[in-house]
Each structure stands twice: as structure tokens, then as C-alpha cells.
Coordinates of C-alpha atoms in Angstrom, one line a residue:
Chain A
X1 CA -10.3 -23.0 -27.5
X2 CA -6.8 -22.4 -26.2
X3 CA -6.6 -21.8 -22.5
X4 CA -5.2 -18.7 -21.0
X5 CA -1.6 -18.2 -20.1
X6 CA -1.1 -18.5 -16.4
X7 CA 0.8 -15.5 -15.1
X8 CA 2.6 -17.0 -12.1
X9 CA 4.0 -14.8 -9.5
X10 CA 7.1 -16.9 -8.9
X11 CA 9.4 -15.6 -11.7
X12 CA 8.4 -12.0 -10.9
X13 CA 9.3 -12.6 -7.2
X14 CA 12.6 -14.1 -8.3
X15 CA 13.4 -11.1 -10.4
X16 CA 12.6 -8.7 -7.5
X17 CA 14.5 -10.9 -5.0
X18 CA 17.6 -10.8 -7.2
X19 CA 17.4 -7.0 -7.2
X20 CA 16.9 -7.0 -3.4
X21 CA 19.9 -9.2 -2.7
X22 CA 22.1 -7.1 -4.8
X23 CA 21.0 -3.9 -3.1
X24 CA 21.1 -5.4 0.4
X25 CA 24.7 -6.5 -0.3
X26 CA 25.6 -2.9 -1.3
X27 CA 23.9 -1.5 1.8
X28 CA 25.5 -4.0 4.1
X29 CA 28.9 -3.0 2.8
X30 CA 28.1 0.5 4.0
X31 CA 27.1 -0.9 7.4
X32 CA 23.4 -0.5 6.8
X33 CA 20.9 -3.3 7.3
X34 CA 17.5 -2.4 5.9
X35 CA 14.9 -2.7 8.7
X36 CA 11.1 -3.1 8.5
X37 CA 9.0 -2.5 11.6
X38 CA 5.8 -4.5 11.5
X39 CA 3.0 -3.3 13.7
X40 CA 0.2 -5.8 14.5
X41 CA -2.8 -4.7 16.6
X42 CA -5.0 -7.4 18.1
X43 CA -5.3 -11.1 17.6
X44 CA -6.7 -11.7 14.1
X45 CA -5.0 -15.0 13.1
X46 CA -4.9 -14.1 9.4
X47 CA -3.2 -10.8 10.1
X48 CA -0.7 -12.6 12.4
X49 CA 0.0 -15.0 9.5
X50 CA 0.6 -12.2 7.0
X51 CA 2.9 -10.3 9.4
X52 CA 4.9 -13.5 10.0
X53 CA 5.2 -14.2 6.3
X54 CA 6.6 -10.7 5.8
X55 CA 9.1 -11.1 8.7
X56 CA 10.2 -14.4 7.4
X57 CA 10.7 -13.0 3.9
X58 CA 12.8 -10.2 5.5
X59 CA 15.0 -12.7 7.3
X60 CA 15.5 -14.8 4.1
X61 CA 16.7 -11.8 2.2
X62 CA 19.0 -10.2 4.7
X63 CA 16.7 -7.5 6.0
X64 CA 16.0 -7.0 9.7
X65 CA 12.4 -7.0 10.9
X66 CA 11.2 -5.6 14.2
X67 CA 7.8 -7.1 15.1
X68 CA 5.6 -5.0 17.4
X69 CA 2.5 -6.6 18.7
X70 CA -0.1 -4.4 20.5
X71 CA -3.1 -5.6 22.3
X72 CA -6.6 -5.4 20.7
X73 CA -7.6 -2.7 23.2
X74 CA -4.9 -0.3 22.1
X75 CA -6.1 3.3 21.7
X76 CA -5.7 5.3 18.5
X77 CA -3.4 7.7 20.4
X78 CA -1.3 4.9 21.8
X79 CA -0.9 3.4 18.3
X80 CA 0.0 6.8 16.9
X81 CA 2.6 7.2 19.7
X82 CA 4.1 3.9 18.8
X83 CA 4.3 4.9 15.1
X84 CA 5.9 8.2 16.0
X85 CA 8.5 6.4 18.0
X86 CA 9.3 4.3 15.0
X87 CA 9.3 7.4 12.8
X88 CA 12.0 8.9 15.0
X89 CA 14.1 5.8 15.2
X90 CA 17.0 6.0 12.7
X91 CA 17.4 2.2 12.8
X92 CA 13.9 1.7 11.3
X93 CA 13.6 2.4 7.6
X94 CA 10.1 1.2 6.9
X95 CA 6.9 0.8 8.9
X96 CA 4.1 -1.6 8.1
X97 CA 0.9 -1.3 10.0
X98 CA -1.0 -4.5 9.3
X99 CA -4.5 -3.9 8.0
X100 CA -7.2 -4.2 9.4
X101 CA -6.8 -2.7 12.9
X102 CA -9.6 -3.2 15.5
X103 CA -12.7 -1.1 14.9
X104 CA -12.0 1.1 18.0
X105 CA -9.0 2.6 16.2
X106 CA -9.2 5.2 13.4
X107 CA -7.1 3.4 10.9
X108 CA -6.7 6.4 8.6
X109 CA -5.3 8.5 11.4
X110 CA -2.9 5.7 12.3
X111 CA -1.8 5.2 8.6
X112 CA -1.3 9.0 8.2
X113 CA 0.9 9.1 11.3
X114 CA 3.5 7.1 9.3
X115 CA 6.4 9.3 8.1
X116 CA 6.1 9.6 4.3
X117 CA 9.7 8.3 3.6
X118 CA 9.0 5.3 5.9
X119 CA 5.6 4.5 4.4
X120 CA 6.9 1.5 2.5
X121 CA 3.5 0.0 2.3
X122 CA 2.1 3.1 0.5
X123 CA -0.8 3.7 2.8
X124 CA -0.6 7.4 3.7
X125 CA -3.0 9.9 2.2
X126 CA 0.0 12.0 1.0
X127 CA 1.6 8.9 -0.5
X128 CA -1.6 8.0 -2.3
X129 CA -1.8 11.6 -3.7
X130 CA 1.8 11.6 -4.8
X131 CA 1.3 8.2 -6.5
X132 CA -1.8 9.5 -8.2
X133 CA 0.1 12.5 -9.5
X134 CA 3.0 10.3 -10.7
X135 CA 5.4 11.7 -8.2
X136 CA 8.0 10.0 -6.1
X137 CA 6.6 8.1 -3.1
X138 CA 6.5 4.4 -2.2
X139 CA 3.5 2.9 -4.0
X140 CA 0.9 0.8 -2.3
X141 CA 2.3 -2.7 -2.4
X142 CA -0.5 -4.7 -3.9
X143 CA -1.1 -2.3 -6.8
X144 CA 2.6 -2.0 -7.4
X145 CA 2.8 -5.8 -7.4
X146 CA 0.1 -5.9 -10.1
X147 CA 2.2 -3.5 -12.2
X148 CA 5.3 -5.6 -11.6
X149 CA 3.4 -8.6 -13.0
X150 CA 1.9 -6.7 -16.0
X151 CA 5.4 -5.4 -16.8
X152 CA 7.2 -8.7 -16.3
X153 CA 4.8 -10.4 -18.7
X154 CA 5.0 -7.4 -21.1
X155 CA 1.3 -6.7 -21.1
X156 CA 0.8 -3.5 -23.1
X157 CA -1.1 -0.8 -21.2
X158 CA -1.1 2.4 -23.2
X159 CA -4.5 3.2 -24.6
X160 CA -6.0 -0.1 -23.3
X161 CA -9.2 -0.1 -21.3
X162 CA -8.7 -1.4 -17.7
X163 CA -11.7 -2.2 -15.6
X164 CA -11.0 -2.2 -11.8
X165 CA -13.5 -4.1 -9.7
X166 CA -13.4 -2.6 -6.2
X167 CA -12.6 0.8 -4.8
X168 CA -10.7 0.2 -1.5
X169 CA -8.1 2.7 -0.3
X170 CA -5.3 0.1 -0.4
X171 CA -6.2 -1.6 -3.7
X172 CA -9.0 -0.4 -6.0
X173 CA -8.3 3.3 -5.8
X174 CA -4.5 3.2 -6.1
X175 CA -4.4 0.6 -8.9
X176 CA -6.9 2.7 -10.8
X177 CA -4.7 5.8 -10.4
X178 CA -1.6 3.9 -11.3
X179 CA -3.1 2.4 -14.5
X180 CA -4.3 5.8 -15.4
X181 CA -0.8 7.1 -15.2
X182 CA 0.3 4.2 -17.4
X183 CA -2.1 5.6 -20.0
X184 CA -4.9 3.1 -19.6
X185 CA -8.5 4.3 -20.0
X186 CA -9.7 3.3 -16.5
X187 CA -13.2 2.3 -15.3
X188 CA -13.8 1.7 -11.6
X189 CA -16.8 -0.5 -10.6
X190 CA -18.1 -1.3 -7.2
X191 CA -21.1 -2.7 -5.3
X192 CA -23.4 0.1 -6.5
X193 CA -22.4 -0.2 -10.2
X194 CA -25.0 -1.4 -12.7
X195 CA -24.5 -4.1 -15.2
X196 CA -20.9 -4.9 -14.3
X197 CA -20.7 -7.8 -16.9
X198 CA -21.4 -5.3 -19.7
X199 CA -18.6 -3.0 -18.5
X200 CA -16.2 -5.9 -17.9
X201 CA -16.8 -7.1 -21.5
X202 CA -15.1 -3.9 -22.8
X203 CA -12.0 -4.5 -20.8
X204 CA -8.6 -5.4 -22.2
X205 CA -7.3 -5.7 -18.6
X206 CA -9.5 -6.6 -15.6
X207 CA -8.4 -6.1 -12.0
X208 CA -10.5 -8.2 -9.6
X209 CA -10.3 -6.6 -6.1
X210 CA -13.7 -6.8 -4.6
X211 CA -13.0 -9.2 -1.8
X212 CA -15.8 -11.6 -2.9
X213 CA -14.8 -15.2 -3.7
X214 CA -15.1 -16.1 -7.4
X215 CA -16.9 -12.9 -8.2
X216 CA -15.6 -12.3 -11.7
X217 CA -17.1 -14.8 -14.2
X218 CA -15.5 -16.0 -17.4
X219 CA -18.6 -15.2 -19.5
X220 CA -18.2 -11.5 -18.6
X221 CA -14.8 -11.4 -20.3
X222 CA -13.9 -10.2 -23.8
X223 CA -11.9 -13.2 -25.3
X224 CA -8.2 -12.6 -24.7
X225 CA -8.6 -10.2 -21.8
X226 CA -5.9 -10.1 -19.2
X227 CA -7.3 -11.0 -15.7
X228 CA -5.4 -10.0 -12.6
X229 CA -6.9 -11.6 -9.5
X230 CA -5.9 -9.5 -6.5
X231 CA -8.4 -11.2 -4.2
X232 CA -7.6 -13.6 -1.4
X233 CA -10.6 -15.2 0.3
X234 CA -10.9 -18.0 2.8
X235 CA -10.0 -21.4 1.3
X236 CA -7.3 -20.0 -1.0
X237 CA -9.9 -18.6 -3.4
X238 CA -9.5 -15.5 -5.4
X239 CA -12.0 -12.9 -6.6
X240 CA -12.1 -14.4 -10.1
X241 CA -13.8 -17.7 -10.9
X242 CA -10.6 -19.2 -12.2
X243 CA -12.2 -22.3 -13.9
X244 CA -14.5 -20.2 -16.1
X245 CA -12.1 -17.2 -16.6
X246 CA -9.2 -19.4 -17.8
X247 CA -11.4 -20.5 -20.7
X248 CA -11.9 -17.0 -22.1
X249 CA -9.0 -14.8 -20.8
X250 CA -5.8 -14.4 -22.7
X251 CA -3.9 -14.6 -19.5
X252 CA -4.7 -14.8 -15.8
X253 CA -3.0 -14.7 -12.4
X254 CA -3.6 -17.7 -10.2
X255 CA -4.7 -17.7 -6.5
X256 CA -2.6 -18.6 -4.6
X257 CA 0.7 -18.1 -6.3
X258 CA -0.1 -14.9 -8.3
X259 CA -0.3 -11.3 -6.8
X260 CA 0.2 -12.3 -3.2
X261 CA 3.8 -13.4 -3.2
X262 CA 4.8 -10.5 -5.5
X263 CA 3.1 -8.1 -2.9
X264 CA 5.4 -9.3 -0.2
X265 CA 8.5 -9.0 -2.4
X266 CA 7.4 -5.5 -3.3
X267 CA 7.2 -4.5 0.3
X268 CA 10.7 -5.7 0.9
X269 CA 11.9 -3.8 -2.2
X270 CA 10.4 -0.6 -0.9
X271 CA 12.1 -1.2 2.5
X272 CA 15.4 -1.5 0.7
X273 CA 14.7 1.7 -1.3
X274 CA 13.8 3.5 1.9
X275 CA 17.1 2.3 3.6
X276 CA 19.0 3.6 0.6
X277 CA 17.3 7.0 0.8
X278 CA 17.7 7.3 4.5
X279 CA 21.2 5.9 5.0
Chain B
X1 CA -36.3 17.4 -30.1
X2 CA -36.5 19.3 -26.8
X3 CA -33.3 21.2 -26.0
X4 CA -31.3 20.5 -22.8
X5 CA -32.0 22.3 -19.5
X6 CA -29.3 24.9 -19.0
X7 CA -27.6 24.4 -15.6
X8 CA -26.7 28.0 -14.8
X9 CA -24.2 28.6 -12.0
X10 CA -25.9 31.7 -10.7
X11 CA -28.5 30.2 -8.4
X12 CA -25.9 27.8 -7.0
X13 CA -23.6 30.7 -6.3
X14 CA -26.4 32.6 -4.6
X15 CA -27.1 29.6 -2.4
X16 CA -23.5 29.3 -1.4
X17 CA -23.2 33.1 -0.9
X18 CA -26.2 33.1 1.5
X19 CA -24.4 30.4 3.5
X20 CA -21.1 32.4 3.5
X21 CA -22.8 35.6 4.6
X22 CA -24.4 33.9 7.5
X23 CA -21.3 32.2 8.7
X24 CA -19.1 35.4 8.1
X25 CA -21.6 37.3 10.3
X26 CA -21.2 34.7 13.1
X27 CA -17.5 34.8 12.8
X28 CA -17.3 38.5 12.8
X29 CA -19.4 38.5 16.0
X30 CA -16.6 36.5 17.5
X31 CA -14.0 39.0 16.2
X32 CA -12.8 36.8 13.4
X33 CA -12.6 37.9 9.8
X34 CA -11.9 35.0 7.5
X35 CA -8.8 35.7 5.5
X36 CA -7.5 34.3 2.2
X37 CA -3.9 34.8 1.1
X38 CA -3.6 34.7 -2.7
X39 CA -0.2 33.9 -4.1
X40 CA 0.5 34.9 -7.7
X41 CA 3.9 34.1 -9.2
X42 CA 4.9 35.9 -12.5
X43 CA 3.0 38.0 -15.0
X44 CA 0.5 35.7 -16.7
X45 CA -2.4 38.1 -17.4
X46 CA -5.1 35.4 -17.1
X47 CA -3.8 34.2 -13.7
X48 CA -3.7 37.9 -12.6
X49 CA -7.4 38.2 -13.6
X50 CA -8.4 35.0 -11.8
X51 CA -6.7 36.2 -8.6
X52 CA -8.3 39.6 -8.8
X53 CA -11.7 38.0 -9.3
X54 CA -11.2 35.9 -6.2
X55 CA -10.0 38.9 -4.1
X56 CA -13.0 41.0 -5.3
X57 CA -15.4 38.1 -4.3
X58 CA -13.8 38.0 -0.9
X59 CA -14.3 41.8 -0.4
X60 CA -17.9 41.6 -1.5
X61 CA -18.7 38.9 1.0
X62 CA -16.9 40.3 4.0
X63 CA -13.7 38.2 3.8
X64 CA -10.3 39.7 3.9
X65 CA -7.8 38.9 1.1
X66 CA -4.1 39.3 1.3
X67 CA -2.7 39.4 -2.2
X68 CA 0.9 38.4 -2.6
X69 CA 2.6 38.9 -6.0
X70 CA 6.0 37.3 -6.5
X71 CA 8.2 38.0 -9.6
X72 CA 8.5 35.3 -12.3
X73 CA 12.1 34.5 -11.4
X74 CA 11.1 33.4 -7.8
X75 CA 12.8 30.2 -6.8
X76 CA 11.0 27.1 -5.6
X77 CA 12.6 27.6 -2.2
X78 CA 11.6 31.2 -1.9
X79 CA 8.0 30.4 -2.8
X80 CA 8.0 27.6 -0.2
X81 CA 9.4 30.1 2.3
X82 CA 6.6 32.5 1.5
X83 CA 4.0 29.7 1.9
X84 CA 5.5 28.6 5.3
X85 CA 5.3 32.2 6.5
X86 CA 1.6 32.2 5.6
X87 CA 1.2 28.8 7.3
X88 CA 2.5 30.2 10.5
X89 CA 0.5 33.4 10.4
X90 CA -2.6 33.0 12.6
X91 CA -4.4 35.9 10.7
X92 CA -4.4 33.8 7.5
X93 CA -7.0 31.0 7.3
X94 CA -6.6 29.9 3.7
X95 CA -3.9 30.0 1.1
X96 CA -4.4 30.0 -2.6
X97 CA -1.4 29.4 -4.9
X98 CA -2.6 30.4 -8.3
X99 CA -2.0 27.7 -10.9
X100 CA 0.1 27.6 -13.1
X101 CA 3.4 28.8 -11.7
X102 CA 6.4 29.5 -13.9
X103 CA 8.2 26.4 -15.2
X104 CA 11.3 27.0 -13.1
X105 CA 9.2 26.2 -10.0
X106 CA 8.3 22.7 -8.9
X107 CA 4.5 23.3 -8.5
X108 CA 3.9 20.1 -6.6
X109 CA 6.5 20.9 -4.0
X110 CA 5.0 24.4 -3.6
X111 CA 1.4 23.0 -3.3
X112 CA 2.5 20.4 -0.8
X113 CA 4.1 23.1 1.4
X114 CA 0.6 24.5 2.1
X115 CA -0.6 23.4 5.6
X116 CA -3.4 21.0 5.2
X117 CA -5.9 23.0 7.2
X118 CA -5.1 26.1 5.2
X119 CA -5.3 24.3 1.8
X120 CA -8.7 25.8 0.9
X121 CA -8.1 25.2 -2.8
X122 CA -7.6 21.4 -2.1
X123 CA -4.3 21.1 -4.0
X124 CA -2.1 19.2 -1.6
X125 CA -1.3 15.5 -2.1
X126 CA -2.5 14.7 1.4
X127 CA -5.7 16.7 0.8
X128 CA -6.3 14.8 -2.5
X129 CA -5.7 11.5 -0.8
X130 CA -8.1 12.3 2.1
X131 CA -10.8 13.4 -0.4
X132 CA -10.3 10.2 -2.4
X133 CA -10.8 8.3 0.8
X134 CA -13.9 10.3 1.7
X135 CA -12.3 11.8 4.8
X136 CA -12.4 15.4 6.0
X137 CA -10.2 17.9 4.0
X138 CA -11.0 20.9 1.9
X139 CA -11.9 19.5 -1.5
X140 CA -10.4 20.8 -4.7
X141 CA -12.6 23.7 -5.7
X142 CA -13.5 23.0 -9.3
X143 CA -14.5 19.4 -8.6
X144 CA -16.4 20.5 -5.5
X145 CA -18.2 23.2 -7.5
X146 CA -19.2 20.5 -10.0
X147 CA -20.7 18.5 -7.1
X148 CA -22.5 21.6 -5.8
X149 CA -24.1 22.0 -9.3
X150 CA -25.1 18.4 -9.6
X151 CA -26.6 18.5 -6.1
X152 CA -28.3 21.8 -6.6
X153 CA -30.0 20.5 -9.7
X154 CA -30.7 17.2 -8.0
X155 CA -28.9 15.1 -10.6
X156 CA -28.9 11.5 -9.3
X157 CA -25.5 9.9 -9.1
X158 CA -25.7 6.6 -7.3
X159 CA -25.1 3.7 -9.8
X160 CA -24.8 6.1 -12.7
X161 CA -22.0 5.9 -15.2
X162 CA -19.9 9.1 -15.1
X163 CA -17.2 9.6 -17.8
X164 CA -14.5 12.1 -17.0
X165 CA -12.6 13.5 -19.9
X166 CA -9.2 14.6 -18.6
X167 CA -6.9 13.5 -15.8
X168 CA -5.3 16.7 -14.4
X169 CA -4.3 16.8 -10.7
X170 CA -6.6 19.7 -10.0
X171 CA -9.7 18.6 -12.0
X172 CA -9.9 15.2 -13.7
X173 CA -8.3 13.1 -11.0
X174 CA -10.2 14.6 -8.0
X175 CA -13.6 14.8 -9.7
X176 CA -13.2 11.1 -10.7
X177 CA -12.5 10.2 -7.0
X178 CA -15.3 12.3 -5.7
X179 CA -17.9 10.9 -8.2
X180 CA -16.6 7.4 -7.2
X181 CA -17.3 8.2 -3.6
X182 CA -20.8 9.3 -4.6
X183 CA -21.3 5.8 -5.9
X184 CA -20.9 6.5 -9.6
X185 CA -19.3 4.0 -11.9
X186 CA -16.4 6.2 -13.2
X187 CA -14.5 6.0 -16.4
X188 CA -11.5 8.3 -17.0
X189 CA -10.4 9.2 -20.5
X190 CA -7.5 11.2 -21.7
X191 CA -5.3 11.9 -24.7
X192 CA -4.2 8.3 -25.1
X193 CA -7.7 6.8 -24.8
X194 CA -9.1 5.0 -27.8
X195 CA -12.6 5.6 -29.3
X196 CA -13.6 8.2 -26.7
X197 CA -17.0 8.8 -28.5
X198 CA -18.0 5.1 -27.9
X199 CA -17.1 5.5 -24.2
X200 CA -18.9 8.8 -23.8
X201 CA -22.0 7.2 -25.4
X202 CA -22.4 5.1 -22.3
X203 CA -22.3 8.0 -19.9
X204 CA -25.2 9.3 -17.8
X205 CA -22.9 12.1 -16.7
X206 CA -20.0 13.6 -18.7
X207 CA -17.4 15.8 -17.2
X208 CA -15.5 17.8 -19.8
X209 CA -12.1 18.7 -18.4
X210 CA -9.6 18.4 -21.1
X211 CA -8.6 22.0 -21.8
X212 CA -9.4 21.8 -25.5
X213 CA -12.0 24.1 -26.9
X214 CA -15.3 22.5 -28.0
X215 CA -13.8 19.0 -27.7
X216 CA -16.9 17.1 -26.6
X217 CA -19.3 16.7 -29.5
X218 CA -23.1 16.4 -29.2
X219 CA -23.2 13.3 -31.4
X220 CA -21.0 11.4 -28.9
X221 CA -23.7 11.8 -26.2
X222 CA -26.4 9.4 -25.1
X223 CA -29.7 11.3 -25.4
X224 CA -30.5 12.8 -22.0
X225 CA -27.0 12.7 -20.6
X226 CA -25.9 15.4 -18.2
X227 CA -22.9 17.5 -19.4
X228 CA -20.7 19.4 -17.0
X229 CA -18.4 21.7 -18.9
X230 CA -15.4 22.4 -16.6
X231 CA -13.3 23.9 -19.4
X232 CA -12.5 27.5 -20.0
X233 CA -10.6 28.3 -23.1
X234 CA -9.7 31.5 -24.9
X235 CA -12.6 33.4 -26.2
X236 CA -15.0 32.3 -23.4
X237 CA -15.3 28.8 -24.9
X238 CA -15.7 25.6 -22.9
X239 CA -14.5 22.1 -23.5
X240 CA -17.9 21.0 -24.9
X241 CA -19.3 22.1 -28.2
X242 CA -22.4 23.7 -26.7
X243 CA -24.3 24.1 -29.9
X244 CA -24.3 20.4 -30.7
X245 CA -24.4 19.1 -27.1
X246 CA -27.5 21.2 -26.2
X247 CA -29.4 19.3 -28.9
X248 CA -28.8 15.9 -27.3
X249 CA -28.0 16.3 -23.6
X250 CA -30.7 16.3 -20.9
X251 CA -28.9 19.2 -19.2
X252 CA -25.7 21.1 -19.7
X253 CA -23.7 23.8 -17.9
X254 CA -22.9 26.9 -20.0
X255 CA -19.5 28.6 -20.4
X256 CA -19.3 31.2 -19.2
X257 CA -21.7 31.3 -16.3
X258 CA -21.6 27.6 -15.3
X259 CA -18.8 25.9 -13.3
X260 CA -16.5 29.0 -13.1
X261 CA -18.4 31.3 -10.8
X262 CA -19.4 28.3 -8.5
X263 CA -15.7 27.5 -8.2
X264 CA -14.9 30.9 -6.8
X265 CA -17.8 30.7 -4.4
X266 CA -16.6 27.3 -3.3
X267 CA -13.1 28.7 -2.6
X268 CA -14.7 31.4 -0.3
X269 CA -16.8 28.8 1.4
X270 CA -13.7 26.7 2.2
X271 CA -12.0 29.8 3.5
X272 CA -14.9 30.4 5.9
X273 CA -14.8 26.8 7.0
X274 CA -11.1 27.1 7.6
X275 CA -11.6 30.2 9.7
X276 CA -14.2 28.4 11.8
X277 CA -11.9 25.5 12.3
X278 CA -8.9 27.6 13.2
X279 CA -10.5 30.4 15.3

């Protein structure tokens, strides 16, 4: 049996980077340097790594990044105050609040304090609603990265059945809404769903976003299905069991080297768009 | 074959009305009369009827209603100005902008001008997002009415497969999100979906919300499925073909006398809740 096509993130990233470079050059000529503020609360080493990767990517592509690191005992109000200061700062075009924040903070309140036009990570309730309604707003970055990959590899979506495994606010819910707006029939499964393999077997496109290592099994798939693995678990392992899925799928994103790097590129692209809109 | 149980709206409405009366009495004792502003733009006779039904229901239950009727040539900006005046008026607790508005107006911009705590019809993008995330916000009234009916008749939802036919911003999308948060596996179908009958056949619960008369056919159903008909078409006809569905379904809401009256009661309940929060 032929093995699946591997949908690498790299060429998608390169295409997005080329766009970013061009638009940053145009902005710089007008005296504007796109600037992303990254807010990290607490000492989670993985979160610190993610923030550093985003800052490094900014630097490589000519964007500024302003890293803000708050202690783990930061109050919700103090975090909201920090965000409002960034909202009011005309030098800052985009704000990233790294998820997750410590349990003592109401993350939703903090996310929703971000000004809509600076919400380049697409985490506000209003931004989610506008995205679900197909209206202008920065999309949540990981779901948008998934669409970038599907579009880059010309995966047809209209009328196709997409099954989304996971219902998180930053991934499962927005990718379901965005695939619906791309005219997919969309099914959302989660920890309380019954007989997930039987549902997955109907899918033309499967989005694995449950946060459980190697959850999606190859023998659940319809032969030829497109698998997008949006998971990232300890030990560089995705939410799909790559070894078995690659035998049955028509195409599959790898982990690492699939959705992750495209997500970072998408965040930068949104920051550039925010700078264009605000400048 | 036994016919389906008919899920009448009337006892659900009576239960909600009893709650409203009690809470209105408590508010009145504090000198507060819950007040709903209804905004009607243009001369659509059906819309005028809906608004009048809502105003009449307010009066019968001790709420005030302030009807505002704007001409069909009202500009988006002028409508937004009217809404902002109502936002700022402490006598007004809830604002209903009757859908649809004339084509010359950007309905989404008008909806999103409604202050979140006065959005008793649950139409703002932020309110939609908060509902999708399971956070406090007035829910969209028709989807919430559907949940009121399902709960009143003790229809189990956890782990069940719900199929939503329709993806509108005020019905299909929010009911899908709300059923997902009630632990249903949710599939959303629409005009571009393929083989809808095969998808419906898997459903434990079917929500008909396509706006096409008698669309859902009985022979698409799994025997015993619960059918919620959220449609309302000319001639008092729903989106389900009642005659054929009643033969196969386990239970079904009628049209008229099903979801419609519960929706109006839900709007009033939200207005009372808004008055409690604001007073």
C-alpha cells in the first residue's frame, strides 16, 4: 500500500515568511516596525521556550518583540492592568498572552482584556465570535495554521466531512468553526464522545487536537483521509500515532515539523497585519 | 408503530413564566421594573409581529418594554447611535434588535454595538464566544429555548450524537456550541453537506434549523431520535416534515407551539436576569 504524503510545515512557513518580509519592508519604509508584546506569567519551562521561539522568529524577520515576564503570583487584576497598558501603547501592535497562565488567574478575563485589533493570537471571545461568523478579526493562530497547510497542499474542503478531535477554546472550537465556514460538514468529538473510531472512519479530514500522545490510530481512518496532527506532547510526540496513520492516510502532517512552525509564522503574519491596520 | 411523544412548548413556558413572575416581584419590591428595549428597523410585517409578541409578553409578565421603530432607510451609524443611547440609559436593562435589518445596514456591526450585559438576545460576537466557552453571558434565545425544552423533558445529552441542520449565527452555530458544552458529539450540516440523510441517521438528537419548510424527512431518522424543529416558515410550517417524522422519532417539537413560545419566554427571562445584575 502506498504511504501517505507527508505535509511538511516548512514550505508553508517559507511562503508565509516571504509575505512577511515583503510587508515588513513596506512598513519599515513608512517608519513602522511591527511589534509583538509577549506576556509570560510564571515559570513553566515549556511556556518560556514557546515565548522565546516566538521572539526569536520576530527578530529573524525584522519585527520587534517586547518580552514581559510576570511572576507566578501575579493577580488577575495586575495582569489585566499590564495588558491594558499594552493596549494603550501605540508602539505595540500585537499582544500574545502565553497559555496557560497560573491557576490563580482567570485566563478568560485576561484574554478578553486584549484589545481586539491587537489580539494577534486570536484568543478573545469577540475575536472567536467574529471568526465563527466569518467576519474580519485575527484568527486563532493554530487553527489558521491548519488552514494555511490545507490550502498550501490544495486539500479540497467544500462538502468534505471534517472530524475534529478536541474542543478546546484555542484549537478544537475555532478550527471547527473555521472548517464549517469553509463549507465542510464538521463533527466535533471529545472525551465524552462514544465510539470515536466509527466517527473518524467517516472523515475526509481529521484534526487531532486532544492533547493525548498518539491518540488517533491508523485503523480508525478511512483510506486516503487527510490527517492534521495539531498535538504536541512531551517527547516530540503528536496526537496521532504517526506509524499507523501513515499507512492508511492519504496525507499527514508530521510532529515535529508540521503545524507547530506554521503556527509561529502565522502569529508573525497577524502581527504584521495588525501593524498595517494600526499604522 | 408507536407515535412520537410531542414535546409541547407550553409547560416549558409556564415553568419559565413562574420563575419570571417571582423574580419580577422581588425586583419590583426594590423599585426596579425590568425593561426591554425593542428595536425594529423597516416595515417587514413578520418582524413587526414578532416584536409586538415580545412586547405583549413583557406587559403580561410585569416587564416594561420600550418599542423603537426606525425607518427602513436608517443608516448603520444612526442605528448604532440609537443602540449606544440605549446602552447608556440606566432604565433599559435589555436590548433586542429584531433580525433581519434592511440590507443597507451591517447587521453584525449593529449587533456588536449592544453592550454585553444588555445583550439579552445573545447576538453579540463576544456573547457568542463566551457562550461557546461555557462562560457567563446571556445565551442566544432560540438555542437556549431548545436547551430549556430538552432539559424540561429530561432528554439525556452527555455522549449523545446531536446533528444540527443549519449554521446561522443566531441558531445553528450557537446551538452546536451549546450542545458541545453539554457533552454531545456534534455534527453540523448545511447546504453544501453531502448525503445529509446518512448523517442524520446517526443522530440521537436532530436540530432542524435550516429555514426550509418540511426539510427534515422521517425516513432519514434513526427510530427513537429526538427531533427539535427550530424552523418557522410561511404557513405555520416548521423545518421538519412533521407527518413523517412523528412516525419514526421518539419525540418531536411541534410547529407552532414548540420552540417559538419558549424563545420569547427565554428572552424575558434574560431581561429579568439583566435587571437583577444591573440594579
